[in-house]
Amino acid sequence: MTEHPTSHEGRQPLAARQQERTRPRQQDAAAAAAAAAIPSPAAAPNPGPGSAAVAEAQAATRREGDRLRFVGAATRRIARGIDLDEIVLGLCRASVPTFSDAILVYLRDPLPVGDERPVSPFVLRLRRSDRLRHTDEEGGEAGPESERLRPLLTDPTADLMPAAELCEVRAGGALAEVLRGVRPVFGDSAAARAALPELLGAGRPVPTGHRAILAPLRGRRRVIGAAVFVRSTERAPFEASDLLVAAQLATHTALGIDKAVLYGREAYIADELQRTMLPDSLPQPTGVRLASRYLPAAETARVGGDWYDAIPLPGSRVALVVGDVMGHSMTSAAIMGQLRTTAQTLAQLDLPPQEVLHHLDEQAQRLGSDRMATCLYAVYDPVAHRITIANAGHPPPVLLHLGGRAEVLRVPPGAPIGVGGVDFEAVELDAPAGATLLLYTDGLVESRLRDVWTGIEQLRERLAATAQLTGPDHSPPLEALCDDVLDMLGPGDRDDDIALLAARFDGIAPSDVAYWYLEPEDAAPGRARRLARRALARWGLDEMSDEVELLVSEVVTNAVRYAERPVTLRLLRTDILRCEVGDDSPQLPRQRRARETDEGGRGLFLVNRLARRWGATRLSTGKVVWFEMATRS
């Protein structure tokens, strides 16, 4: 369910973040140029004796103002990053060439998340290195700074760039001591002279003088990496105040990395949680073919609460469900799982669609006052060729007829689940053979560029156009149809996740169905055997008579033992033979191993051995026991 709040989950809206990312870089470049123009004390003009103190004070004030502007621009650039790579890239782009001519960024591998205990040993991996080059990234002409620092390409500091990819921080070693101290240090300090070779690799040149700064990156709980800033010999060395600048850059970068790692883990967990709550595969009920798709939202709002389900029901019927929980968070994914589980439980009770939505509404209210969702629940009966639909604030389904006509079904919209105190209404519609029903969530038809009804009309037109390609007498392949529907999204970010469920109605012909009522008396099993034999003969399945009669007799005998009202017997022939026996007793049969002295208890053992599949479902009026056998014709 798409939301457009001003702030969501502690993050800026998508449009605001995109605007922030695409903001021209001239402001940062101006501040950076000002910082780069900071004159070093050696380059300052030689004032007269009387004005020396005033000139020095003015120069110091200018340098301090330029540094503050640079730090402000750099931290804004770092803060723009959402994921880990963007934050590290922001540090590199802000530092080179304004503050340094080269930079190396090492991060802990693997990065600890939150309160989890870091793994041992303590290993740093080179995440990114950057240095000044002749030409800019777009391949343009070299800028003045590049020309001024062209000697960097042959300067020994440039050799720092192919530094060691991995570094194991030895406990008690020089590098471990510098990282534990947290504060940035000059490269020629006693601590750094021992730590840099350990970090960069033995035998690699190390800058001399104040031309390198080693800055630990400390997150909220622990050190997570280190950054090395390097200046060439063509440039003034670092000053004492530059240690404060490096500390600011390192602090903002480390906090941003912490945030990105935590968000990435949360998004991953929520995404996995949601995917595990979606069905791994769809069932293959008699008389209907199914296909589905699920697409997570874009990275900026990827965690959602959309779900779909197909639940086999007694009588060869199938429940088709699509829902959408409001919001994009782990909470939304968790609520989705709870509502989906509730819907499955209610479906097994064989409740009418409107009653299922009513109980889902009550469950959502128990979960919290702000737990809202939309849901569409439909039950397809392949024998009656009818479908019953109830809606709770969800976009209406689209029915694609065999001739190519696409129709938006008129179903009562209803109120979303969680509102409370509302009634839901169900409608029963024709479901002709060869037609395709498409259930979807609003992420497919609604975006910032179009409203939901415009999207529904585009979907209807897309389905009709796709059907025309296969001709009036054939339905488009179901999997290809789903892919074609998703193609209407086009390129670009998706504001919401998308769930799609397509059902092709094949139905069961009346000639392939046999249905009887049996009185609960001792003669019922014998009559059931005779009726089953006649039906099999009519269908040309005489070779199955012995096994089918045996199993029908056992199941009917068990039903008659507990039933007080007439027992139902139904045979359905499709690519398999299915037998269903219903009675008014809610007690489900249970297979057990009979002892040699027992007179009964072997019926379900035979069913389990001879049938391909079997099962029992409790209904509001009793139960249905069924079994399936492969046909041999």
mmCIF file of C-alpha atoms in Angstrom, residues 109-387:
data_model
loop_
_atom_site.group_PDB
_atom_site.id
_atom_site.type_symbol
_atom_site.label_atom_id
_atom_site.label_comp_id
_atom_site.label_asym_id
_atom_site.label_seq_id
_atom_site.Cartn_x
_atom_site.Cartn_y
_atom_site.Cartn_z
ATOM 1 C CA ASP A 109 35.800 -7.210 7.297
ATOM 2 C CA PRO A 110 33.155 -8.239 8.059
ATOM 3 C CA LEU A 111 31.559 -5.099 9.441
ATOM 4 C CA PRO A 112 29.824 -5.736 12.774
ATOM 5 C CA VAL A 113 26.165 -4.775 12.880
ATOM 6 C CA GLY A 114 24.641 -3.138 15.939
ATOM 7 C CA ASP A 115 25.486 -4.942 19.152
ATOM 8 C CA GLU A 116 26.755 -8.115 17.534
ATOM 9 C CA ARG A 117 30.174 -9.283 18.629
ATOM 10 C CA PRO A 118 32.906 -8.670 16.024
ATOM 11 C CA VAL A 119 34.527 -11.743 14.575
ATOM 12 C CA SER A 120 38.164 -12.566 15.174
ATOM 13 C CA PRO A 121 40.745 -11.905 13.908
ATOM 14 C CA PHE A 122 40.468 -8.126 13.437
ATOM 15 C CA VAL A 123 40.869 -7.704 9.653
ATOM 16 C CA LEU A 124 40.770 -4.448 7.667
ATOM 17 C CA ARG A 125 39.974 -4.554 3.938
ATOM 18 C CA LEU A 126 40.719 -1.749 1.484
ATOM 19 C CA ARG A 127 37.225 -0.564 0.567
ATOM 20 C CA ARG A 128 38.164 2.293 -1.743
ATOM 21 C CA SER A 129 41.193 4.308 -2.838
ATOM 22 C CA ASP A 130 41.148 7.583 -4.712
ATOM 23 C CA ARG A 131 43.730 10.076 -5.917
ATOM 24 C CA LEU A 132 44.015 13.159 -8.082
ATOM 25 C CA ARG A 133 44.353 12.509 -11.813
ATOM 26 C CA HIS A 134 45.007 14.614 -14.944
ATOM 27 C CA THR A 135 41.434 14.432 -16.143
ATOM 28 C CA ASP A 136 38.135 14.524 -14.410
ATOM 29 C CA GLU A 137 35.748 11.573 -14.155
ATOM 30 C CA GLU A 138 33.759 12.594 -17.195
ATOM 31 C CA GLY A 139 36.898 12.519 -19.354
ATOM 32 C CA GLY A 140 37.057 16.305 -19.683
ATOM 33 C CA GLU A 141 40.048 18.617 -19.763
ATOM 34 C CA ALA A 142 42.363 18.681 -16.788
ATOM 35 C CA GLY A 143 41.559 21.411 -14.262
ATOM 36 C CA PRO A 144 44.026 23.889 -12.776
ATOM 37 C CA GLU A 145 44.414 21.801 -9.629
ATOM 38 C CA SER A 146 45.175 18.722 -11.718
ATOM 39 C CA GLU A 147 47.816 20.579 -13.665
ATOM 40 C CA ARG A 148 49.339 22.023 -10.508
ATOM 41 C CA LEU A 149 49.516 18.555 -8.981
ATOM 42 C CA ARG A 150 50.534 16.672 -12.108
ATOM 43 C CA PRO A 151 53.790 15.636 -10.397
ATOM 44 C CA LEU A 152 51.689 13.494 -8.053
ATOM 45 C CA LEU A 153 51.578 10.900 -10.812
ATOM 46 C CA THR A 154 55.279 10.313 -10.324
ATOM 47 C CA ASP A 155 55.386 11.259 -6.663
ATOM 48 C CA PRO A 156 56.180 8.419 -4.241
ATOM 49 C CA THR A 157 52.898 9.066 -2.455
ATOM 50 C CA ALA A 158 51.063 7.870 -5.563
ATOM 51 C CA ASP A 159 52.472 4.422 -4.867
ATOM 52 C CA LEU A 160 50.220 4.270 -1.853
ATOM 53 C CA MET A 161 47.252 3.589 -4.096
ATOM 54 C CA PRO A 162 48.108 -0.081 -4.817
ATOM 55 C CA ALA A 163 48.261 -0.674 -1.063
ATOM 56 C CA ALA A 164 47.591 -4.039 0.517
ATOM 57 C CA GLU A 165 44.004 -5.220 0.107
ATOM 58 C CA LEU A 166 43.893 -6.925 3.501
ATOM 59 C CA CYS A 167 45.496 -6.118 6.809
ATOM 60 C CA GLU A 168 45.222 -8.177 9.974
ATOM 61 C CA VAL A 169 45.422 -5.926 13.022
ATOM 62 C CA ARG A 170 47.615 -7.652 15.562
ATOM 63 C CA ALA A 171 46.510 -7.334 19.171
ATOM 64 C CA GLY A 172 48.922 -5.037 20.977
ATOM 65 C CA GLY A 173 50.551 -3.926 17.710
ATOM 66 C CA ALA A 174 51.245 -0.359 16.637
ATOM 67 C CA LEU A 175 48.169 -0.172 14.366
ATOM 68 C CA ALA A 176 45.917 -1.510 17.109
ATOM 69 C CA GLU A 177 47.218 1.190 19.476
ATOM 70 C CA VAL A 178 46.520 3.982 16.978
ATOM 71 C CA LEU A 179 43.016 2.656 16.297
ATOM 72 C CA ARG A 180 42.344 2.343 20.020
ATOM 73 C CA GLY A 181 43.384 5.986 20.507
ATOM 74 C CA VAL A 182 40.669 7.103 18.015
ATOM 75 C CA ARG A 183 42.328 10.497 17.354
ATOM 76 C CA PRO A 184 43.957 11.185 13.944
ATOM 77 C CA VAL A 185 47.772 11.327 13.938
ATOM 78 C CA PHE A 186 50.356 12.675 11.504
ATOM 79 C CA GLY A 187 52.187 10.140 9.389
ATOM 80 C CA ASP A 188 55.584 11.081 10.865
ATOM 81 C CA SER A 189 54.480 10.618 14.455
ATOM 82 C CA ALA A 190 56.075 7.759 16.323
ATOM 83 C CA ALA A 191 52.799 5.828 16.459
ATOM 84 C CA ALA A 192 52.010 6.289 12.747
ATOM 85 C CA ARG A 193 55.537 5.434 11.555
ATOM 86 C CA ALA A 194 55.024 1.975 13.025
ATOM 87 C CA ALA A 195 51.327 1.649 12.158
ATOM 88 C CA LEU A 196 51.354 2.706 8.467
ATOM 89 C CA PRO A 197 53.675 -0.076 7.240
ATOM 90 C CA GLU A 198 51.470 -2.568 9.042
ATOM 91 C CA LEU A 199 48.378 -1.111 7.375
ATOM 92 C CA LEU A 200 49.738 -0.504 3.870
ATOM 93 C CA GLY A 201 51.945 -3.552 3.659
ATOM 94 C CA ALA A 202 55.629 -4.097 4.261
ATOM 95 C CA GLY A 203 58.017 -2.640 1.691
ATOM 96 C CA ARG A 204 55.654 0.053 0.436
ATOM 97 C CA PRO A 205 56.774 3.725 0.558
ATOM 98 C CA VAL A 206 55.373 5.779 3.432
ATOM 99 C CA PRO A 207 55.000 9.586 3.142
ATOM 100 C CA THR A 208 57.438 11.642 5.156
ATOM 101 C CA GLY A 209 56.810 14.784 7.157
ATOM 102 C CA HIS A 210 53.298 16.091 7.737
ATOM 103 C CA ARG A 211 52.099 14.674 4.391
ATOM 104 C CA ALA A 212 49.914 11.895 5.735
ATOM 105 C CA ILE A 213 47.193 11.651 8.370
ATOM 106 C CA LEU A 214 46.044 8.306 9.759
ATOM 107 C CA ALA A 215 42.481 8.725 11.046
ATOM 108 C CA PRO A 216 40.645 5.874 12.816
ATOM 109 C CA LEU A 217 36.965 5.456 11.886
ATOM 110 C CA ARG A 218 34.972 4.866 15.059
ATOM 111 C CA GLY A 219 31.263 4.124 14.918
ATOM 112 C CA ARG A 220 28.828 4.285 17.789
ATOM 113 C CA ARG A 221 30.317 1.307 19.607
ATOM 114 C CA ARG A 222 33.718 0.391 18.189
ATOM 115 C CA VAL A 223 36.410 1.169 15.635
ATOM 116 C CA ILE A 224 35.230 0.028 12.202
ATOM 117 C CA GLY A 225 38.093 1.132 9.975
ATOM 118 C CA ALA A 226 40.722 3.723 9.143
ATOM 119 C CA ALA A 227 41.326 6.443 6.545
ATOM 120 C CA VAL A 228 44.716 7.639 5.290
ATOM 121 C CA PHE A 229 44.885 11.169 3.813
ATOM 122 C CA VAL A 230 48.000 11.964 1.712
ATOM 123 C CA ARG A 231 49.374 15.182 0.199
ATOM 124 C CA SER A 232 52.006 15.367 -2.538
ATOM 125 C CA THR A 233 55.333 17.179 -2.296
ATOM 126 C CA GLU A 234 53.975 19.916 -4.592
ATOM 127 C CA ARG A 235 51.543 21.001 -1.920
ATOM 128 C CA ALA A 236 51.849 22.483 1.533
ATOM 129 C CA PRO A 237 51.935 19.795 4.205
ATOM 130 C CA PHE A 238 49.142 19.274 6.699
ATOM 131 C CA GLU A 239 48.896 21.617 9.662
ATOM 132 C CA ALA A 240 47.861 20.918 13.221
ATOM 133 C CA SER A 241 44.361 22.264 12.508
ATOM 134 C CA ASP A 242 44.005 19.724 9.701
ATOM 135 C CA LEU A 243 43.920 17.008 12.333
ATOM 136 C CA LEU A 244 40.608 18.478 13.497
ATOM 137 C CA VAL A 245 39.312 18.467 9.913
ATOM 138 C CA ALA A 246 40.330 14.816 9.485
ATOM 139 C CA ALA A 247 38.645 13.980 12.784
ATOM 140 C CA GLN A 248 35.399 15.587 11.600
ATOM 141 C CA LEU A 249 35.497 13.720 8.286
ATOM 142 C CA ALA A 250 36.275 10.420 10.011
ATOM 143 C CA THR A 251 33.512 10.865 12.612
ATOM 144 C CA HIS A 252 30.789 11.711 10.104
ATOM 145 C CA THR A 253 31.881 8.882 7.821
ATOM 146 C CA ALA A 254 31.946 6.290 10.604
ATOM 147 C CA LEU A 255 28.521 7.296 11.923
ATOM 148 C CA GLY A 256 27.124 7.198 8.381
ATOM 149 C CA ILE A 257 28.599 3.728 7.823
ATOM 150 C CA ASP A 258 27.061 2.535 11.084
ATOM 151 C CA LYS A 259 23.681 3.848 9.974
ATOM 152 C CA ALA A 260 23.977 2.320 6.503
ATOM 153 C CA VAL A 261 24.988 -1.093 7.860
ATOM 154 C CA LEU A 262 22.125 -1.121 10.361
ATOM 155 C CA TYR A 263 19.605 -0.078 7.728
ATOM 156 C CA GLY A 264 20.960 -2.606 5.263
ATOM 157 C CA ARG A 265 20.654 -5.399 7.812
ATOM 158 C CA GLU A 266 17.130 -4.331 8.749
ATOM 159 C CA ALA A 267 16.083 -4.161 5.114
ATOM 160 C CA TYR A 268 17.651 -7.555 4.417
ATOM 161 C CA ILE A 269 15.934 -9.172 7.401
ATOM 162 C CA ALA A 270 12.584 -7.653 6.500
ATOM 163 C CA ASP A 271 12.966 -8.674 2.879
ATOM 164 C CA GLU A 272 13.871 -12.233 3.848
ATOM 165 C CA LEU A 273 11.065 -12.302 6.399
ATOM 166 C CA GLN A 274 8.593 -11.269 3.767
ATOM 167 C CA ARG A 275 9.855 -13.698 1.161
ATOM 168 C CA THR A 276 9.762 -16.628 3.579
ATOM 169 C CA MET A 277 6.143 -15.782 4.362
ATOM 170 C CA LEU A 278 5.171 -15.906 0.699
ATOM 171 C CA PRO A 279 4.393 -19.347 -0.762
ATOM 172 C CA ASP A 280 7.407 -21.202 -2.118
ATOM 173 C CA SER A 281 5.242 -22.720 -4.833
ATOM 174 C CA LEU A 282 1.622 -22.633 -5.840
ATOM 175 C CA PRO A 283 -0.671 -25.654 -5.512
ATOM 176 C CA GLN A 284 -2.069 -27.404 -8.561
ATOM 177 C CA PRO A 285 -5.787 -27.627 -7.831
ATOM 178 C CA THR A 286 -8.158 -29.341 -10.187
ATOM 179 C CA GLY A 287 -9.748 -27.149 -12.851
ATOM 180 C CA VAL A 288 -7.520 -24.080 -12.539
ATOM 181 C CA ARG A 289 -3.963 -23.115 -13.467
ATOM 182 C CA LEU A 290 -2.051 -20.571 -11.410
ATOM 183 C CA ALA A 291 0.912 -18.233 -11.849
ATOM 184 C CA SER A 292 2.304 -15.543 -9.596
ATOM 185 C CA ARG A 293 4.916 -12.811 -9.364
ATOM 186 C CA TYR A 294 6.347 -10.764 -6.530
ATOM 187 C CA LEU A 295 8.586 -7.713 -6.944
ATOM 188 C CA PRO A 296 10.022 -5.825 -3.960
ATOM 189 C CA ALA A 297 9.939 -2.045 -3.995
ATOM 190 C CA ALA A 298 12.923 0.042 -4.993
ATOM 191 C CA GLU A 299 15.903 0.260 -2.635
ATOM 192 C CA THR A 300 14.546 3.495 -1.200
ATOM 193 C CA ALA A 301 11.378 1.760 0.077
ATOM 194 C CA ARG A 302 11.969 -1.907 -0.596
ATOM 195 C CA VAL A 303 10.315 -3.474 2.449
ATOM 196 C CA GLY A 304 6.583 -3.860 2.066
ATOM 197 C CA GLY A 305 3.677 -5.995 3.143
ATOM 198 C CA ASP A 306 2.165 -7.393 -0.066
ATOM 199 C CA TRP A 307 1.227 -11.059 -0.215
ATOM 200 C CA TYR A 308 -0.692 -13.565 -2.319
ATOM 201 C CA ASP A 309 -1.918 -17.076 -1.702
ATOM 202 C CA ALA A 310 -3.807 -19.942 -3.316
ATOM 203 C CA ILE A 311 -5.454 -22.352 -0.871
ATOM 204 C CA PRO A 312 -7.119 -25.635 -1.958
ATOM 205 C CA LEU A 313 -10.587 -26.061 -0.441
ATOM 206 C CA PRO A 314 -12.939 -29.029 -0.147
ATOM 207 C CA GLY A 315 -14.941 -29.824 -3.235
ATOM 208 C CA SER A 316 -12.022 -29.080 -5.594
ATOM 209 C CA ARG A 317 -12.490 -25.374 -4.981
ATOM 210 C CA VAL A 318 -9.611 -22.971 -4.463
ATOM 211 C CA ALA A 319 -9.325 -19.720 -2.511
ATOM 212 C CA LEU A 320 -7.385 -16.911 -4.220
ATOM 213 C CA VAL A 321 -6.051 -14.219 -1.902
ATOM 214 C CA VAL A 322 -4.128 -10.987 -2.464
ATOM 215 C CA GLY A 323 -3.402 -8.480 0.303
ATOM 216 C CA ASP A 324 -1.399 -5.356 1.021
ATOM 217 C CA VAL A 325 -0.370 -4.183 4.503
ATOM 218 C CA MET A 326 0.100 -0.461 4.921
ATOM 219 C CA GLY A 327 3.676 0.758 5.336
ATOM 220 C CA HIS A 328 7.214 -0.262 4.456
ATOM 221 C CA SER A 329 8.994 -1.718 7.456
ATOM 222 C CA MET A 330 9.757 -4.902 9.308
ATOM 223 C CA THR A 331 6.511 -4.364 11.188
ATOM 224 C CA SER A 332 4.594 -4.387 7.903
ATOM 225 C CA ALA A 333 6.256 -7.635 6.872
ATOM 226 C CA ALA A 334 5.492 -9.215 10.254
ATOM 227 C CA ILE A 335 1.835 -8.144 10.137
ATOM 228 C CA MET A 336 1.611 -9.527 6.613
ATOM 229 C CA GLY A 337 2.769 -12.899 7.879
ATOM 230 C CA GLN A 338 0.224 -12.885 10.684
ATOM 231 C CA LEU A 339 -2.660 -11.950 8.403
ATOM 232 C CA ARG A 340 -1.648 -14.511 5.796
ATOM 233 C CA THR A 341 -1.525 -17.247 8.434
ATOM 234 C CA THR A 342 -4.921 -16.168 9.747
ATOM 235 C CA ALA A 343 -6.380 -16.244 6.231
ATOM 236 C CA GLN A 344 -5.066 -19.775 5.683
ATOM 237 C CA THR A 345 -6.609 -20.953 8.950
ATOM 238 C CA LEU A 346 -9.952 -19.346 8.147
ATOM 239 C CA ALA A 347 -9.912 -20.823 4.654
ATOM 240 C CA GLN A 348 -9.562 -24.336 6.071
ATOM 241 C CA LEU A 349 -12.780 -23.718 8.011
ATOM 242 C CA ASP A 350 -14.489 -23.183 4.639
ATOM 243 C CA LEU A 351 -16.024 -19.877 5.703
ATOM 244 C CA PRO A 352 -17.679 -17.596 3.127
ATOM 245 C CA PRO A 353 -15.360 -14.885 1.733
ATOM 246 C CA GLN A 354 -17.119 -12.076 3.576
ATOM 247 C CA GLU A 355 -16.734 -13.957 6.866
ATOM 248 C CA VAL A 356 -13.041 -14.484 6.237
ATOM 249 C CA LEU A 357 -12.562 -10.726 5.778
ATOM 250 C CA HIS A 358 -14.603 -10.042 8.906
ATOM 251 C CA HIS A 359 -12.333 -12.256 11.011
ATOM 252 C CA LEU A 360 -9.219 -10.756 9.391
ATOM 253 C CA ASP A 361 -10.532 -7.323 10.371
ATOM 254 C CA GLU A 362 -10.904 -8.455 13.974
ATOM 255 C CA GLN A 363 -7.402 -9.941 13.954
ATOM 256 C CA ALA A 364 -5.908 -6.687 12.616
ATOM 257 C CA GLN A 365 -7.588 -4.737 15.404
ATOM 258 C CA ARG A 366 -6.146 -7.117 17.974
ATOM 259 C CA LEU A 367 -2.671 -6.508 16.536
ATOM 260 C CA GLY A 368 -2.983 -2.730 17.062
ATOM 261 C CA SER A 369 -5.112 0.289 16.353
ATOM 262 C CA ASP A 370 -3.026 1.350 13.335
ATOM 263 C CA ARG A 371 -2.675 -2.077 11.707
ATOM 264 C CA MET A 372 -4.440 -1.659 8.392
ATOM 265 C CA ALA A 373 -4.404 -3.619 5.158
ATOM 266 C CA THR A 374 -6.406 -4.179 2.018
ATOM 267 C CA CYS A 375 -7.366 -7.661 0.920
ATOM 268 C CA LEU A 376 -9.310 -9.416 -1.813
ATOM 269 C CA TYR A 377 -10.553 -12.954 -1.124
ATOM 270 C CA ALA A 378 -12.115 -15.045 -3.896
ATOM 271 C CA VAL A 379 -13.306 -18.675 -4.040
ATOM 272 C CA TYR A 380 -13.439 -20.440 -7.395
ATOM 273 C CA ASP A 381 -15.652 -23.496 -7.922
ATOM 274 C CA PRO A 382 -14.555 -25.386 -11.064
ATOM 275 C CA VAL A 383 -17.668 -27.592 -11.036
ATOM 276 C CA ALA A 384 -20.162 -24.721 -10.915
ATOM 277 C CA HIS A 385 -17.936 -22.426 -13.024
ATOM 278 C CA ARG A 386 -18.594 -19.639 -10.540
ATOM 279 C CA ILE A 387 -16.423 -17.392 -8.410
#
